[in-house]
Amino acid sequence: MSIKVNDKFWERYFKLIRDEMIPYQWNVLHDQENITIDKERDDENIPSEKSHAIQNLKIAAGLAEGDHYGWLFQDSDVYKWLEAASNSYAIHPDEKLLSMMDEVISLIEAAQDEDGYISTYYQINNPKLKFRRLFESHELYCAGHLIEAAVAHYKATGSERLITVSNQFVQCIKNHFGDEEGKINGADGHQEIELALVKLYEVTKDESLLELSAYFLEVRGQDPDFYKKQLEENIENGLSQGPIPTINNEYHQSHQPVMEQEEAVGHAVRLVYMAAAMADVAYYLNNEKMYEACKKIWKNIVTKRMYITGGIGSTVHGEAFTYDYDLPNDTMYCETCASIGMMFFAKNMLKHETDASYSDILERCLYNTVISGVALDGKHFFYVNPLEVQPEACQKDPGKSHVKATRPSWFGCACCPPNIARTLTSLDQYIYSSNEDSVFAHLFMDNEGEINLDKGTVAIRQETTMPYSGNVRFYLELDNINKMRLGIRIPSWAEDFQIIKDGKEVEGKLDRGYLYLEISKRQTVIDVHFEMKAIQWASHPLVRGNQGKVALQRGPFVYCLEEEDNGENLHLNSITNQQVTEKPVGDSALGDIVLLETIGQKEKITKEWNERLYQKYATKEVEQTQLTFIPYYTWANRSSGQMQVWVNKKE
Ligand SMILES: [Zn+2]
């Protein structure tokens, strides 16, 4: 499959990534950008002076002197940059970018140990403890990001340099890990290598990579004391000293074997990276039991533990899931990376079954939490994506120190910014999937390309008014085949739709949220019109904070109120009307967007409240007001102020 996205909405991001994010992140990684690095929460242990990531590689390579600085996983920032740069190069080849990538690759090659190992922290500061502190070491997590960068770089440039580095590291890992006597029988505390090994398999077809991935998935949680025992052994062998920290196995999803896990628990990014890998391994190894385990985790997330914005992780403590229906709007975590992980999970579930319940969530994450993670200038980023913000609380409530009212320029833990860059530049991989005789269209954006089916090829072109309105036109041209099937996702936000094939309205066959059309002519034009109206969503009654409230959505975008348009004290507003007006604004401070407006009311703070905190209940005085909603992803791009997704609703 080769698809090129030429969509106005997304090309703006590709350009921002190419012109702003990639050069900017390059400078940050080289400690050449004059910026303030924000801590993602109040914690004195967060390294926030500089990135030092390139310098760490230089020191490991023997090209500079000094100590490692930053997180144990600082190397992964470089790998994710390299992956984003490779994807961007595939969209828009550029000699300068190629030489920037070559420079970094040379450094990685130089830093790699003779036996294939790379992890600059352990190479520089702690060689005796290589692979011996897996609960926190992130060595295999970084290996995973190295592999993903290698695959992206190979696909973009044809160069095998990083594939060679990856293969050597994988060989080193195979030498050390496994259930044979004398090997380490466990997995990294942070899942990532599992999904990366499958990607490496997809380009090299080396089946041992699938087996290694399956091994890491299946060994997790077999011995819940594995991490603790490793630390005890280090002390026994005189490699480190106590005390042994308390290890929370649920945090790493190592509390029970993954096949037995039925709920999404622990660190949200780890969980969805693991689940994405499980779905992929289950697909390639035909492991029905593993797919069933994925379905349970998926169902628990999307029916009980996910925000309407596609955010996951209800608490900052452990950046984690909590319990069913616990979705607080102002203390949540909703890390950008976690919603990116949900996209990976959804994409891999779609390999098993073409079911719109997966692709709807993929779209929800992408158009809301994921792009909310980056400012419209491409240079400021959210790690945490709240659904309700009061800037004073972010400053003064220690329980909300992780919630930012504006996007900082970089973070001590810089996982999210390069993750956004690598994901958005690989959007071409999310639009379609195919099997022997069918093409499935999951996302709607202008694109064109070719998709190989069993007996031939179909050239496909999509022209659409999405995400602003719901018209999509497909042009199909069959080459060497007489017929095929096109499955078109009917989005959950489309209350009605119409399909016109070669000028005639057709019914098609609806199955699990996809409408199927039989295509038997060499050239076919299909017009789809999805009704795109503002929808008012309600939450399950057990989501306590959303009781009596609604959230607005139009097309793929969830909406929010911002102080800039609606004044302060957003919580005093209520929507009183069913009528929501759409107001397209071109080229505003927020770009081309459609505003939603509705009549509401705002409670007045009357003079009886002067000098009082409580008084006997009396009917509230209200005034009529116009409420203006903006797409959630555009919030915090003008002034610093309050923001709210869920708004009171008066019947
Ligand atoms: Zn992140």
XYZ file of C-alpha atoms and ligand atoms in Angstrom:
652
model
C 0.000 0.000 0.000
C 1.356 3.398 -0.867
C -0.745 6.429 0.038
C 0.069 10.099 -0.101
C -1.927 12.492 2.070
C -2.552 15.821 0.340
C -5.127 17.206 2.697
C -5.191 20.892 3.610
C -5.941 20.319 7.306
C -3.161 17.749 7.704
C -0.642 19.331 5.350
C -0.551 22.298 7.710
C 0.678 19.869 10.385
C 3.181 18.214 8.046
C 4.609 21.639 7.252
C 4.718 22.633 10.941
C 6.492 19.385 11.734
C 8.950 19.873 8.850
C 9.596 23.599 9.336
C 9.193 23.986 13.094
C 9.064 20.813 15.149
C 11.884 18.818 13.559
C 14.483 21.656 13.476
C 13.331 22.856 16.892
C 13.507 19.413 18.479
C 16.891 18.882 16.826
C 18.145 22.027 18.574
C 16.625 20.970 21.889
C 18.252 17.520 21.676
C 21.562 19.284 20.922
C 21.027 21.736 23.844
C 21.138 24.608 21.372
C 17.680 26.040 21.928
C 17.232 28.778 24.496
C 14.078 27.577 26.204
C 12.677 26.909 29.633
C 12.101 23.222 30.171
C 8.993 22.602 32.236
C 8.666 19.808 34.708
C 5.620 17.777 33.836
C 4.636 17.898 37.523
C 6.117 19.210 40.793
C 8.873 16.739 41.534
C 12.430 17.752 42.350
C 13.783 14.542 40.826
C 12.701 15.494 37.311
C 15.790 16.461 35.287
C 14.864 19.740 33.648
C 18.056 21.713 33.006
C 18.602 20.519 29.464
C 17.968 17.583 27.160
C 21.594 16.364 26.789
C 20.313 13.467 24.670
C 22.825 13.913 21.824
C 25.617 14.607 24.305
C 24.797 11.316 26.087
C 25.329 9.463 22.796
C 28.606 11.311 22.179
C 29.863 10.355 25.627
C 28.815 6.721 25.138
C 30.611 6.737 21.780
C 33.803 8.037 23.436
C 33.611 11.290 21.462
C 33.083 13.465 24.545
C 33.607 13.239 28.261
C 31.187 13.638 31.105
C 28.263 12.014 32.844
C 24.911 10.943 31.548
C 22.204 13.528 32.136
C 18.440 13.106 32.034
C 16.065 10.233 32.331
C 17.081 6.604 31.893
C 15.102 6.757 28.640
C 16.595 9.994 27.308
C 17.904 8.107 24.227
C 14.338 7.467 23.097
C 13.864 11.202 22.410
C 16.557 10.926 19.744
C 15.028 7.784 18.255
C 11.559 9.326 18.112
C 13.024 12.438 16.485
C 14.697 10.194 13.934
C 11.446 8.369 13.248
C 9.548 11.651 12.780
C 12.326 13.013 10.564
C 12.241 9.827 8.455
C 8.452 9.975 8.054
C 8.676 13.635 7.183
C 11.423 12.897 4.649
C 9.111 10.337 3.018
C 6.464 13.057 2.611
C 8.900 15.743 1.523
C 12.453 14.622 0.622
C 15.075 17.142 1.653
C 18.870 16.774 1.452
C 19.518 18.802 4.594
C 17.210 16.611 6.652
C 18.889 13.515 5.199
C 22.288 14.723 6.349
C 20.928 15.660 9.809
C 19.599 12.098 10.103
C 22.893 10.646 8.844
C 24.783 12.564 11.514
C 22.582 11.116 14.271
C 22.791 7.599 12.801
C 26.595 7.792 12.744
C 26.504 8.741 16.395
C 24.208 5.824 17.254
C 26.485 3.431 15.334
C 29.481 4.787 17.231
C 27.702 4.502 20.585
C 26.669 0.872 20.044
C 28.749 -1.599 22.044
C 30.568 -4.467 20.346
C 27.862 -6.902 21.519
C 25.053 -4.760 20.084
C 23.991 -3.104 23.340
C 22.990 0.581 23.507
C 21.577 2.488 26.451
C 23.662 5.534 27.210
C 22.805 5.729 30.910
C 24.029 2.189 31.601
C 26.973 2.471 29.202
C 28.220 5.683 30.799
C 27.213 5.459 34.446
C 26.337 1.914 35.343
C 27.688 -0.814 33.029
C 27.554 -3.466 35.759
C 23.787 -3.166 35.945
C 22.947 -3.638 32.266
C 19.606 -5.519 32.011
C 19.626 -5.953 35.808
C 17.127 -3.282 36.835
C 14.374 -3.950 34.340
C 11.579 -2.492 36.472
C 12.846 0.981 35.618
C 15.760 0.696 33.194
C 13.853 1.291 29.924
C 16.660 -0.441 28.007
C 14.258 -2.506 25.913
C 11.848 0.423 25.692
C 14.633 2.450 24.085
C 15.548 -0.528 21.903
C 11.937 -0.512 20.704
C 12.097 3.143 19.720
C 15.441 2.530 18.001
C 13.798 -0.279 15.997
C 10.782 1.857 15.086
C 13.130 4.621 13.908
C 15.098 2.059 11.888
C 11.966 0.777 10.150
C 10.750 4.301 9.344
C 14.190 5.359 8.103
C 14.513 2.262 5.921
C 11.048 2.788 4.417
C 11.773 6.464 3.760
C 15.321 6.209 2.407
C 16.060 2.555 1.605
C 19.118 2.781 3.868
C 19.725 -0.285 6.022
C 22.174 1.348 8.410
C 19.770 1.551 11.332
C 18.245 -1.842 10.520
C 21.759 -3.272 10.973
C 22.132 -1.474 14.314
C 18.697 -2.804 15.353
C 19.452 -6.359 14.277
C 22.657 -6.292 16.328
C 20.799 -5.002 19.364
C 18.086 -7.652 18.880
C 20.785 -10.333 18.745
C 22.214 -8.969 22.012
C 18.731 -9.121 23.543
C 18.218 -12.699 22.306
C 21.543 -13.642 23.893
C 20.434 -12.334 27.284
C 16.681 -13.032 27.453
C 14.633 -16.209 27.337
C 13.388 -19.098 29.412
C 16.584 -21.125 28.968
C 18.846 -21.696 31.980
C 21.106 -18.736 32.714
C 19.066 -16.189 30.791
C 16.930 -13.359 32.143
C 13.343 -14.616 32.117
C 11.367 -11.391 32.167
C 10.368 -8.259 30.281
C 11.125 -4.543 30.427
C 9.091 -2.464 32.889
C 7.947 -0.236 30.017
C 6.374 -2.060 27.081
C 7.430 -0.855 23.642
C 9.900 -3.383 22.212
C 6.979 -5.802 21.809
C 5.249 -3.630 19.210
C 8.531 -2.555 17.596
C 9.662 -6.152 16.971
C 6.501 -6.726 14.936
C 7.304 -3.670 12.805
C 10.812 -4.998 12.220
C 9.276 -8.356 11.254
C 7.045 -6.568 8.738
C 10.099 -5.340 6.815
C 12.566 -8.207 7.389
C 10.083 -11.157 7.540
C 12.312 -12.672 10.233
C 9.776 -14.764 12.148
C 12.013 -15.071 15.191
C 11.115 -11.420 15.863
C 7.442 -12.328 16.262
C 8.419 -15.131 18.618
C 10.584 -12.770 20.673
C 7.725 -10.283 20.885
C 5.298 -13.037 21.920
C 7.840 -14.186 24.522
C 8.072 -10.701 26.090
C 4.272 -10.404 26.148
C 3.736 -13.830 27.642
C 6.482 -13.727 30.272
C 5.070 -10.506 31.751
C 3.279 -11.192 35.012
C 4.155 -14.939 35.074
C 6.276 -14.233 38.139
C 4.962 -11.058 39.796
C 8.112 -10.971 41.943
C 10.460 -10.942 38.938
C 11.510 -7.288 39.274
C 11.998 -7.543 43.019
C 14.069 -10.707 42.661
C 16.342 -8.989 40.134
C 17.078 -6.243 42.665
C 17.684 -8.774 45.439
C 20.145 -10.652 43.220
C 22.030 -7.411 42.512
C 22.505 -6.877 46.237
C 23.543 -10.523 46.780
C 26.093 -10.203 43.982
C 27.476 -6.930 45.359
C 26.367 -5.005 42.266
C 24.178 -2.560 44.149
C 23.030 -1.704 47.616
C 19.603 -1.623 49.208
C 17.061 -0.675 50.150
C 14.838 -2.177 47.506
C 12.115 0.217 46.384
C 8.499 -0.897 46.568
C 7.475 -2.172 43.176
C 3.877 -1.691 42.120
C 3.269 -4.520 39.672
C -0.030 -3.121 38.408
C 1.862 -0.014 37.297
C 3.768 -2.176 34.758
C 0.875 -4.562 34.113
C 3.040 -7.336 35.589
C 0.609 -8.298 38.380
C -0.776 -11.250 36.398
C -0.176 -12.869 32.990
C -1.369 -10.556 30.222
C -3.793 -13.151 28.854
C -5.647 -13.047 32.167
C -5.866 -9.254 32.409
C -9.440 -8.117 31.898
C -9.182 -4.499 32.989
C -7.006 -1.588 31.964
C -4.833 -0.877 35.000
C -1.597 0.921 35.738
C 0.405 3.349 33.627
C -1.796 4.178 30.648
C 0.923 4.455 27.978
C 2.446 1.122 28.992
C -0.935 -0.583 28.921
C -1.881 0.584 25.440
C 1.577 -0.050 23.974
C 1.302 -3.579 25.370
C -2.228 -4.052 24.060
C -1.221 -2.732 20.617
C 1.581 -5.304 20.513
C -0.739 -8.081 21.692
C -3.194 -7.285 18.900
C -0.390 -7.349 16.322
C 1.268 -10.543 17.580
C -2.147 -12.225 17.833
C -2.781 -11.258 14.209
C 0.477 -12.556 12.771
C 0.674 -15.677 14.934
C -3.046 -16.447 14.650
C -3.310 -16.433 18.413
C -7.051 -16.328 19.049
C -6.630 -16.413 22.832
C -4.432 -13.330 22.734
C -6.935 -11.511 20.532
C -9.702 -12.360 23.011
C -7.541 -10.855 25.780
C -7.128 -7.684 23.680
C -10.880 -7.415 23.214
C -11.454 -7.483 26.974
C -8.927 -4.718 27.592
C -10.321 -2.655 24.694
C -13.876 -2.998 25.953
C -12.941 -2.009 29.485
C -11.193 1.149 28.254
C -13.779 2.409 25.789
C -16.877 1.565 27.796
C -15.640 2.570 31.257
C -12.276 4.352 31.358
C -11.873 6.755 28.448
C -12.634 10.464 28.183
C -14.813 11.802 25.380
C -11.677 13.410 23.940
C -10.029 9.976 23.587
C -7.872 10.741 26.634
C -6.954 7.920 29.022
C -5.354 7.845 32.465
C -7.520 9.300 35.224
C -4.768 10.142 37.703
C -1.306 11.740 37.771
C -0.251 9.157 40.366
C 1.485 6.613 38.181
C 0.024 8.375 35.090
C -2.547 5.672 35.406
C -6.001 4.212 35.036
C -8.000 4.096 38.282
C -11.421 2.376 38.287
C -14.572 2.182 36.191
C -16.323 5.495 35.484
C -13.692 7.477 37.387
C -13.115 10.282 34.882
C -12.426 13.541 36.733
C -12.140 16.442 34.279
C -9.610 18.614 36.109
C -7.144 16.232 37.787
C -6.896 13.552 35.087
C -3.703 12.738 33.211
C -4.789 12.091 29.600
C -1.214 12.045 28.370
C -0.795 12.787 24.677
C 1.318 9.611 24.296
C -1.462 7.488 25.794
C -3.956 8.579 23.137
C -1.292 7.965 20.506
C -1.009 4.454 21.980
C -4.798 4.073 21.670
C -4.415 4.871 17.958
C -1.824 2.072 17.669
C -4.128 -0.298 19.552
C -7.136 0.600 17.361
C -5.107 0.259 14.158
C -3.958 -3.232 15.120
C -7.434 -4.341 16.229
C -8.675 -3.325 12.760
C -6.334 -5.950 11.291
C -8.493 -8.611 12.951
C -11.938 -7.197 12.339
C -13.161 -4.250 10.319
C -15.377 -2.811 12.985
C -16.159 0.884 13.309
C -15.992 0.655 17.083
C -12.188 0.574 16.611
C -11.869 3.208 13.890
C -14.273 5.623 15.600
C -11.982 5.644 18.623
C -8.932 5.999 16.385
C -10.514 9.139 14.906
C -11.637 10.445 18.317
C -8.096 10.192 19.714
C -6.459 11.714 16.630
C -8.687 14.768 16.169
C -8.901 15.616 19.853
C -6.310 14.615 22.468
C -3.479 13.869 20.036
C -3.526 17.197 18.173
C -4.398 19.066 21.348
C -0.897 17.968 22.374
C 0.702 20.490 20.026
C 0.092 24.240 19.789
C -0.924 25.767 16.476
C 2.625 27.235 16.261
C 4.143 23.715 16.402
C 6.529 24.766 19.181
C 4.596 24.275 22.409
C 3.221 21.020 23.747
C 0.808 19.510 26.229
C 1.809 16.382 28.067
C -1.447 16.369 30.048
C -4.717 17.151 28.239
C -7.348 18.310 30.732
C -11.060 18.685 30.045
C -11.452 21.513 32.521
C -8.917 24.106 33.576
C -8.753 27.006 35.929
C -5.279 28.572 35.596
C -5.115 29.630 39.258
C -5.623 26.010 40.335
C -2.676 24.905 38.172
C -0.516 27.422 40.024
C -1.763 26.990 43.568
C -3.207 23.503 43.988
C -0.334 21.001 44.339
C -2.777 18.282 43.288
C -3.017 19.967 39.883
C 0.632 20.870 39.338
C 0.658 18.494 36.362
C -2.189 20.374 34.643
C -0.920 23.296 32.571
C -3.075 26.193 31.379
C -0.766 26.870 28.432
C 1.499 24.577 26.446
C 5.122 24.646 27.675
C 7.980 24.612 25.153
C 9.574 21.351 26.324
C 9.459 18.923 29.201
C 11.967 17.267 31.454
C 10.349 14.036 30.279
C 10.055 14.813 26.580
C 8.147 11.756 25.403
C 5.123 13.547 23.924
C 6.475 16.175 21.449
C 8.420 13.756 19.224
C 5.671 11.160 19.607
C 3.182 13.595 18.059
C 5.612 14.380 15.243
C 6.216 10.719 14.358
C 2.524 9.811 14.547
C 1.137 12.666 12.448
C 3.761 12.098 9.756
C 2.656 8.458 9.503
C -1.055 9.210 9.052
C -0.976 7.607 5.593
C -0.828 4.253 7.425
C -4.111 4.827 9.273
C -6.500 5.752 6.453
C -7.078 2.350 4.831
C -6.551 -1.309 5.420
C -7.149 -4.136 2.987
C -7.494 -7.892 2.677
C -7.421 -10.170 -0.376
C -10.329 -8.516 -2.231
C -11.444 -5.518 -0.174
C -10.319 -2.040 0.785
C -11.593 -0.494 4.010
C -11.661 3.294 4.387
C -11.313 4.228 8.059
C -10.439 7.929 7.970
C -11.463 10.725 5.660
C -8.899 13.149 4.309
C -7.633 14.064 0.842
C -5.201 11.411 -0.319
C -4.267 9.258 -3.263
C -2.297 6.115 -3.862
C -2.370 2.448 -4.704
C -3.459 -0.569 -2.723
C -2.457 -4.105 -3.660
C -5.110 -6.805 -3.453
C -4.565 -10.514 -4.079
C -5.052 -10.434 -7.823
C -4.236 -6.866 -8.756
C -4.089 -3.258 -7.726
C -6.599 -0.532 -7.090
C -5.681 3.112 -7.557
C -7.641 5.135 -5.020
C -8.173 8.839 -4.575
C -10.182 10.544 -1.845
C -11.335 14.139 -2.117
C -13.203 15.482 0.856
C -14.494 18.552 2.646
C -13.648 16.840 5.950
C -13.108 17.747 8.722
C -15.270 20.833 8.066
C -18.238 19.135 6.422
C -19.147 15.590 5.516
C -18.633 15.187 1.754
C -16.232 12.493 0.603
C -15.601 11.426 -2.988
C -13.712 8.240 -3.840
C -12.223 7.622 -7.279
C -11.327 3.986 -7.860
C -9.499 2.477 -10.792
C -8.981 -1.278 -10.982
C -5.853 -2.704 -12.530
C -5.715 -6.435 -13.362
C -8.816 -7.220 -11.312
C -12.468 -7.353 -12.315
C -14.044 -6.687 -8.979
C -13.411 -5.676 -5.421
C -15.274 -4.472 -2.361
C -14.987 -1.042 -0.769
C -15.939 -0.748 2.885
C -16.600 2.807 4.061
C -16.758 3.600 7.763
C -19.985 5.295 8.775
C -18.809 7.524 11.635
C -20.744 7.441 14.901
C -21.239 11.222 14.666
C -23.059 10.947 11.310
C -26.768 10.666 12.105
C -27.562 10.111 8.470
C -25.672 9.404 5.281
C -26.176 9.051 1.571
C -24.067 7.121 -0.943
C -24.056 7.834 -4.664
C -22.215 5.435 -6.984
C -21.590 6.654 -10.519
C -24.424 9.173 -10.187
C -27.015 6.780 -8.681
C -27.985 6.569 -5.048
C -27.201 3.103 -3.685
C -27.956 1.275 -0.460
C -24.937 -0.943 0.057
C -24.660 -3.463 2.851
C -23.970 -2.310 6.386
C -21.837 -4.489 8.636
C -20.303 -3.446 11.966
C -20.335 0.238 11.088
C -18.981 -0.149 7.525
C -21.006 0.204 4.374
C -19.902 -2.219 1.668
C -20.094 -1.566 -2.060
C -19.278 -4.069 -4.795
C -17.056 -2.472 -7.428
C -16.942 -4.198 -10.815
C -16.168 -1.458 -13.318
C -12.683 -0.354 -14.205
C -13.400 3.181 -13.027
C -15.900 4.096 -10.344
C -16.756 7.347 -8.586
C -18.465 7.181 -5.219
C -19.860 10.173 -3.398
C -20.608 9.912 0.265
C -22.417 12.535 2.251
C -22.317 12.242 6.010
C -24.652 14.469 7.952
C -22.372 16.557 10.166
C -24.395 18.308 12.834
C -23.521 19.395 16.348
C -24.283 16.577 18.767
C -24.784 16.973 22.499
C -23.290 13.964 24.257
C -24.252 12.805 27.740
C -22.094 10.601 29.988
C -22.932 7.390 31.753
C -24.749 8.362 34.997
C -21.915 6.882 37.066
C -19.390 9.415 35.743
C -19.907 11.687 38.714
C -18.364 14.905 37.430
C -20.449 14.926 34.255
C -23.841 14.575 35.906
C -26.289 17.074 34.387
C -23.742 18.123 31.769
C -23.283 17.716 28.036
C -20.307 17.885 25.709
C -20.600 19.154 22.155
C -19.136 17.419 19.145
C -19.347 18.204 15.447
C -17.815 15.766 13.027
C -14.676 14.326 14.588
C -14.108 17.349 16.846
C -15.139 17.578 20.484
C -15.740 21.207 21.503
C -15.020 23.316 24.579
C -15.768 26.703 26.086
C -12.859 29.064 26.619
C -12.716 32.129 28.851
C -11.531 34.265 25.919
C -14.930 33.879 24.220
C -17.223 33.409 27.202
C -15.822 35.370 30.141
C -14.650 33.967 33.444
C -16.358 31.405 35.695
C -17.300 29.032 32.922
C -18.836 26.679 35.480
C -21.737 29.117 35.982
C -22.915 28.666 32.386
C -25.640 26.292 31.284
C -26.817 25.295 27.846
C -30.587 25.885 27.701
C -31.266 25.326 24.063
C -31.239 22.326 21.764
C -30.416 24.615 18.839
C -26.693 24.927 18.077
C -25.575 27.239 15.277
C -22.513 26.510 13.176
C -20.328 29.454 12.282
C -17.369 28.767 9.977
C -14.517 31.226 10.478
C -11.675 31.225 8.003
C -8.150 32.146 8.953
C -8.906 33.173 12.541
C -6.297 33.122 15.310
C -7.285 29.461 15.571
C -7.040 28.708 11.852
C -9.973 27.557 9.716
C -12.534 26.316 12.194
C -16.267 26.013 12.641
C -17.445 27.699 15.847
C -20.541 26.408 17.593
C -22.854 28.929 19.198
C -25.887 28.436 21.371
C -28.048 30.408 23.729
C -27.497 29.619 27.361
C -27.731 31.182 30.748
C -25.188 32.222 33.312
C -25.812 32.317 37.038
C -25.269 35.789 38.468
C -23.149 36.293 41.565
C -25.533 38.624 43.382
C -24.543 41.121 46.090
C -26.038 38.845 48.809
C -22.929 36.787 48.384
C -20.617 39.605 49.455
C -18.588 38.448 52.450
C -20.495 35.144 52.590
C -19.587 31.636 51.650
C -22.979 30.048 52.420
C -26.553 31.189 52.676
C -29.988 29.571 52.647
C -30.964 28.299 49.254
C -32.995 30.649 47.080
C -33.788 30.526 43.378
C -30.721 31.591 41.468
C -30.652 34.728 39.396
C -29.550 34.077 35.872
C -28.920 36.078 32.744
C -29.191 34.968 29.166
C -25.891 34.556 27.433
C -24.490 33.372 24.147
C -22.082 30.485 24.482
C -19.312 30.106 21.921
C -17.537 26.765 21.576
C -14.236 26.102 19.820
C -12.782 22.733 18.757
C -11.001 21.244 21.775
C -7.655 20.890 19.974
C -7.453 24.663 19.473
C -7.778 25.651 23.148
C -4.959 27.577 24.894
C -3.681 29.114 21.678
C -4.721 32.702 22.446
C -4.696 33.740 26.104
C -4.312 31.805 29.323
C -7.762 31.277 30.756
C -10.382 28.830 31.872
C -11.541 25.990 29.653
C -14.338 23.470 29.987
C -15.555 20.568 27.837
C -18.536 19.340 29.887
C -21.084 22.125 30.381
C -24.243 22.232 32.551
C -27.404 21.429 30.671
C -30.829 22.785 31.665
C -33.767 20.875 30.196
Zn 4.250 11.427 26.584
